[in-house]
Coordinates of C-alpha atoms in Angstrom, one line a residue:
V1 CA 0.0 0.0 0.0
S2 CA 1.3 3.4 -1.0
H3 CA 0.1 6.7 0.5
V4 CA 0.7 9.6 -1.9
G5 CA 0.6 12.2 0.8
D6 CA -1.5 14.9 2.4
I7 CA -2.0 12.5 5.2
V8 CA -3.6 15.3 7.1
D9 CA -5.4 18.5 6.0
K10 CA -3.9 20.6 8.8
N11 CA -0.6 19.9 10.3
V12 CA -1.8 19.6 13.9
P13 CA -1.7 16.8 16.5
E14 CA -5.4 16.3 16.5
Q15 CA -5.4 15.3 12.8
W16 CA -2.2 13.2 13.2
I17 CA -3.9 11.1 15.9
V18 CA -6.7 10.3 13.4
A19 CA -4.2 9.5 10.6
Q20 CA -2.2 7.2 12.8
R21 CA -5.3 5.4 13.9
A22 CA -6.3 4.9 10.3
M23 CA -2.9 3.5 9.2
D24 CA -2.8 1.3 12.3
R25 CA -5.3 -0.9 10.5
L26 CA -2.6 -1.8 8.0
H27 CA 0.3 -1.9 10.3
G28 CA 1.9 -5.3 10.7
R29 CA -0.5 -6.8 8.1
I30 CA 0.9 -5.6 4.8
P31 CA 4.0 -3.6 3.6
Y32 CA 3.2 0.1 3.1
G33 CA 4.9 3.4 2.7
I34 CA 4.0 7.1 3.1
S35 CA 4.9 10.1 1.0
V36 CA 4.9 13.3 3.1
G37 CA 2.7 15.9 1.4
N38 CA 2.8 19.7 1.5
H39 CA 0.0 19.6 4.1
D40 CA 2.1 17.3 6.3
M41 CA 5.1 19.7 6.8
T42 CA 5.9 23.4 7.2
R43 CA 6.8 25.6 4.3
E44 CA 10.5 25.2 5.3
G45 CA 10.1 21.4 5.1
D46 CA 9.9 20.6 8.8
S47 CA 8.0 17.3 9.1
S48 CA 8.5 16.9 12.9
L49 CA 4.8 16.1 13.5
F50 CA 4.7 13.4 10.9
Q51 CA 7.9 12.0 12.4
S52 CA 6.3 11.9 15.9
Y53 CA 3.4 9.7 14.6
F54 CA 5.2 7.7 11.9
P55 CA 8.9 7.5 12.9
E56 CA 11.4 5.0 11.7
S57 CA 11.1 3.2 15.0
R58 CA 7.5 2.4 14.2
F59 CA 8.8 -0.1 11.6
D60 CA 11.3 -1.9 13.9
G61 CA 11.2 -5.6 13.3
L62 CA 9.3 -5.4 10.0
S63 CA 11.4 -7.3 7.5
W64 CA 10.2 -5.3 4.5
Y65 CA 11.2 -1.9 5.8
G66 CA 14.5 -0.9 4.2
G67 CA 15.4 2.4 5.9
T68 CA 15.2 6.1 5.8
Y69 CA 17.2 9.0 4.5
P70 CA 20.0 9.9 7.1
A71 CA 19.3 13.6 7.4
S72 CA 21.8 15.6 9.5
A73 CA 18.9 17.5 11.1
P74 CA 16.1 14.9 11.3
Q75 CA 13.2 17.3 11.4
I76 CA 14.1 18.2 7.8
S77 CA 13.8 15.2 5.5
G78 CA 14.7 12.6 8.1
N79 CA 13.2 9.9 10.4
N80 CA 11.0 8.2 7.8
A81 CA 10.1 11.4 5.9
N82 CA 12.0 9.6 3.0
S83 CA 12.0 5.8 3.1
Y84 CA 12.2 2.6 1.1
Q85 CA 10.5 -0.8 1.3
L86 CA 11.5 -4.2 -0.1
F87 CA 9.1 -6.9 -1.2
S88 CA 8.8 -9.8 -3.7
S89 CA 5.8 -11.1 -5.6
A90 CA 5.2 -13.4 -8.6
G91 CA 9.0 -14.1 -8.9
I92 CA 9.9 -10.4 -9.0
D93 CA 11.9 -8.4 -6.4
F94 CA 10.8 -4.8 -5.9
V95 CA 12.2 -1.7 -4.2
F96 CA 9.7 1.0 -3.4
L97 CA 10.8 4.5 -2.4
H98 CA 8.5 7.1 -0.7
L99 CA 9.7 10.6 -1.0
E100 CA 8.5 13.9 0.6
C101 CA 7.1 16.8 -1.4
N102 CA 9.8 18.6 -3.3
A103 CA 12.6 16.4 -2.0
P104 CA 15.9 18.4 -1.9
D105 CA 19.2 17.5 -3.6
G106 CA 20.5 15.4 -0.8
V107 CA 17.5 13.2 -0.9
L108 CA 17.8 12.7 -4.6
S109 CA 21.4 11.6 -4.2
W110 CA 20.2 9.1 -1.6
V111 CA 17.6 7.8 -4.1
S112 CA 20.3 7.2 -6.7
D113 CA 22.4 5.3 -4.1
I114 CA 19.4 3.1 -3.1
L115 CA 18.5 2.3 -6.7
D116 CA 22.1 1.5 -7.5
R117 CA 22.3 -0.8 -4.4
Y118 CA 19.1 -2.6 -5.6
S119 CA 19.7 -2.4 -9.3
D120 CA 18.5 -6.0 -9.7
R121 CA 15.0 -5.0 -8.4
A122 CA 12.2 -3.4 -10.2
A123 CA 11.8 0.1 -8.7
F124 CA 8.7 2.2 -7.9
I125 CA 8.7 5.7 -6.4
T126 CA 5.8 7.6 -4.8
T127 CA 6.4 11.3 -4.4
H128 CA 3.6 13.8 -3.5
M129 CA 3.9 16.3 -6.3
G130 CA 4.3 15.0 -9.8
L131 CA 1.8 15.6 -12.5
G132 CA -0.4 18.7 -12.7
P133 CA -0.3 22.3 -14.1
L134 CA 3.1 22.9 -15.7
N135 CA 3.4 26.3 -14.0
K136 CA 1.7 27.6 -10.9
P137 CA -1.7 28.9 -11.9
K138 CA -2.4 32.5 -11.4
E139 CA -6.1 32.0 -11.0
S140 CA -8.2 29.2 -9.6
A141 CA -9.5 28.2 -13.1
G142 CA -6.0 27.4 -14.1
Y143 CA -5.8 24.4 -11.9
Y144 CA -8.4 22.8 -14.1
E145 CA -7.6 24.4 -17.5
D146 CA -3.9 25.2 -17.8
P147 CA -1.5 22.9 -19.7
K148 CA -0.5 19.9 -17.6
G149 CA 2.4 17.5 -17.3
L150 CA 5.4 17.3 -15.0
M151 CA 5.1 20.3 -12.7
Q152 CA 7.8 22.9 -12.8
W153 CA 7.1 24.6 -9.5
T154 CA 7.4 23.8 -5.8
K155 CA 5.4 24.2 -2.6
R156 CA 7.9 23.2 0.1
H157 CA 11.6 23.4 1.2
E158 CA 11.8 27.0 -0.2
E159 CA 14.8 27.4 -2.5
R160 CA 16.1 23.9 -1.6
G161 CA 13.0 22.2 -2.9
N162 CA 13.0 20.4 -6.3
S163 CA 10.1 20.6 -8.7
P164 CA 8.8 17.3 -10.2
Q165 CA 10.5 18.3 -13.5
R166 CA 13.8 18.8 -11.8
M167 CA 13.4 15.5 -9.8
W168 CA 13.0 13.8 -13.2
D169 CA 15.9 15.7 -14.9
E170 CA 18.4 15.3 -12.0
C171 CA 17.5 11.8 -10.8
F172 CA 14.6 9.7 -12.0
R173 CA 15.5 9.7 -15.7
K174 CA 18.9 8.3 -14.9
Q175 CA 17.6 5.2 -13.1
S176 CA 17.7 2.0 -15.3
N177 CA 15.4 0.0 -13.0
L178 CA 12.7 2.6 -12.4
V179 CA 9.4 1.4 -13.7
A180 CA 6.8 3.8 -12.3
V181 CA 6.2 7.0 -10.3
F182 CA 3.0 7.6 -8.3
C183 CA 1.8 11.0 -7.1
G184 CA -1.2 12.8 -5.7
D185 CA -1.5 16.5 -4.7
Q186 CA -3.7 17.7 -7.5
S187 CA -7.4 17.2 -6.6
R188 CA -8.4 19.5 -9.5
T189 CA -6.7 17.1 -11.9
Q190 CA -7.8 13.9 -10.1
S191 CA -6.4 11.4 -12.6
M192 CA -3.5 11.6 -15.2
Y193 CA -1.1 9.3 -16.9
V194 CA 2.1 10.1 -18.7
A195 CA 5.0 7.9 -20.0
K196 CA 8.4 9.5 -20.0
Q197 CA 11.5 8.1 -21.7
A198 CA 14.5 7.5 -19.4
D199 CA 18.1 8.1 -20.6
D200 CA 18.6 4.4 -21.5
G201 CA 15.4 4.5 -23.6
H202 CA 13.0 2.6 -21.4
P203 CA 9.6 4.1 -20.4
V204 CA 8.9 5.4 -16.9
H205 CA 5.2 5.5 -16.1
Y206 CA 3.8 8.4 -14.1
F207 CA 0.4 7.8 -12.5
L208 CA -1.5 10.6 -10.7
S209 CA -4.6 9.9 -8.5
D210 CA -6.2 12.3 -6.1
Y211 CA -9.8 11.5 -5.8
G212 CA -11.0 12.5 -2.4
S213 CA -14.4 11.0 -1.7
N214 CA -14.7 9.8 -5.3
G215 CA -12.6 6.8 -4.7
L216 CA -9.1 5.2 -4.4
R217 CA -6.7 3.7 -6.8
V218 CA -5.9 0.0 -7.2
Y219 CA -3.1 -1.2 -9.5
R220 CA -3.4 -4.9 -10.5
F221 CA -0.1 -6.2 -12.0
T222 CA -0.2 -9.2 -14.3
S223 CA 3.5 -10.0 -14.6
S224 CA 3.1 -12.8 -17.1
E225 CA 1.8 -10.2 -19.6
N226 CA 3.8 -7.2 -18.3
R227 CA 0.5 -5.3 -17.8
V228 CA -1.0 -3.2 -15.1
D229 CA -4.7 -2.7 -14.9
V230 CA -5.5 0.7 -13.3
I231 CA -8.7 0.4 -11.3
T232 CA -10.4 3.2 -9.5
Y233 CA -12.9 2.1 -6.9
N234 CA -15.3 4.1 -4.7
P235 CA -15.6 2.2 -1.4
I236 CA -18.3 4.6 -0.2
K237 CA -20.6 3.6 -3.1
G238 CA -19.2 0.1 -3.4
A239 CA -18.7 0.5 -7.1
L240 CA -16.1 1.4 -9.7
C241 CA -15.6 5.0 -10.4
D242 CA -16.4 5.5 -14.1
S243 CA -16.8 9.3 -14.2
T244 CA -16.4 12.4 -12.1
R245 CA -17.3 16.1 -12.6
I246 CA -13.7 17.0 -13.2
V247 CA -12.8 13.9 -15.3
P248 CA -15.9 12.5 -17.1
D249 CA -14.0 10.1 -19.4
V250 CA -14.1 6.5 -18.0
G251 CA -10.8 5.8 -19.8
R252 CA -9.0 8.1 -17.3
H253 CA -10.3 6.0 -14.3
Q254 CA -10.2 2.5 -15.7
F255 CA -7.4 1.6 -18.1
S256 CA -4.4 -0.7 -18.7
V257 CA -0.8 0.0 -19.4
H258 CA 2.0 -2.3 -20.7
L259 CA 5.1 -2.1 -18.6
G260 CA 8.3 -4.1 -18.2
L261 CA 9.1 -5.8 -14.9
S262 CA 12.5 -7.3 -14.2
R263 CA 12.4 -11.0 -13.1
K264 CA 14.9 -12.7 -10.8

């Protein structure tokens, strides 16, 4: 299970207590990771409250937890704010990184080191900001209507923060085992898919899902056919999400993508 961030709406203890209680239902039952969203930290990138409720120590003894970025000042980027998980399924070994919103350069260097260390594993990354308006909209309508793709602006870490475009240019495109990047953040886009070409020519698949009460995203991988079925399900209605006011096209909510997964 991968959380794309904005775990809370307001970065206050009362909401973190609710978030921890919700995630406790998964804890110890299934591997999971959390991307720290812009709502989950201060403008300067301090994620101390997140770290109080979801610290590295929470995952002690869980074999699938790989570790966290060793920040010199843990309140900025450390103590599970950037983490990785290891698991295997259908004869394939995976490494899954969860990165904070607008991860700074030091975090990106760590990502490269982890993916080099586990170069024999298929890699996934979840990072809060990814797809959405290319430039920060000047008016509210722009969040719906402006040209979209890899975002070229930031929300957190001030001048240290990297935009999704810069994260791709400086890190992601160079990783030969990176299969897919998952993101959220943009509730006024809700769903978007883009395939980018890495430096070695292989495709890296970007998936945005930010549905709110309209549903959650399930990815069903069929390794024998190198295919992922993208399924959007509304647990409140107990039905598939075929259309929303923002995205009426069913093909944006229910679709399949061919992707390559490395085998042992």
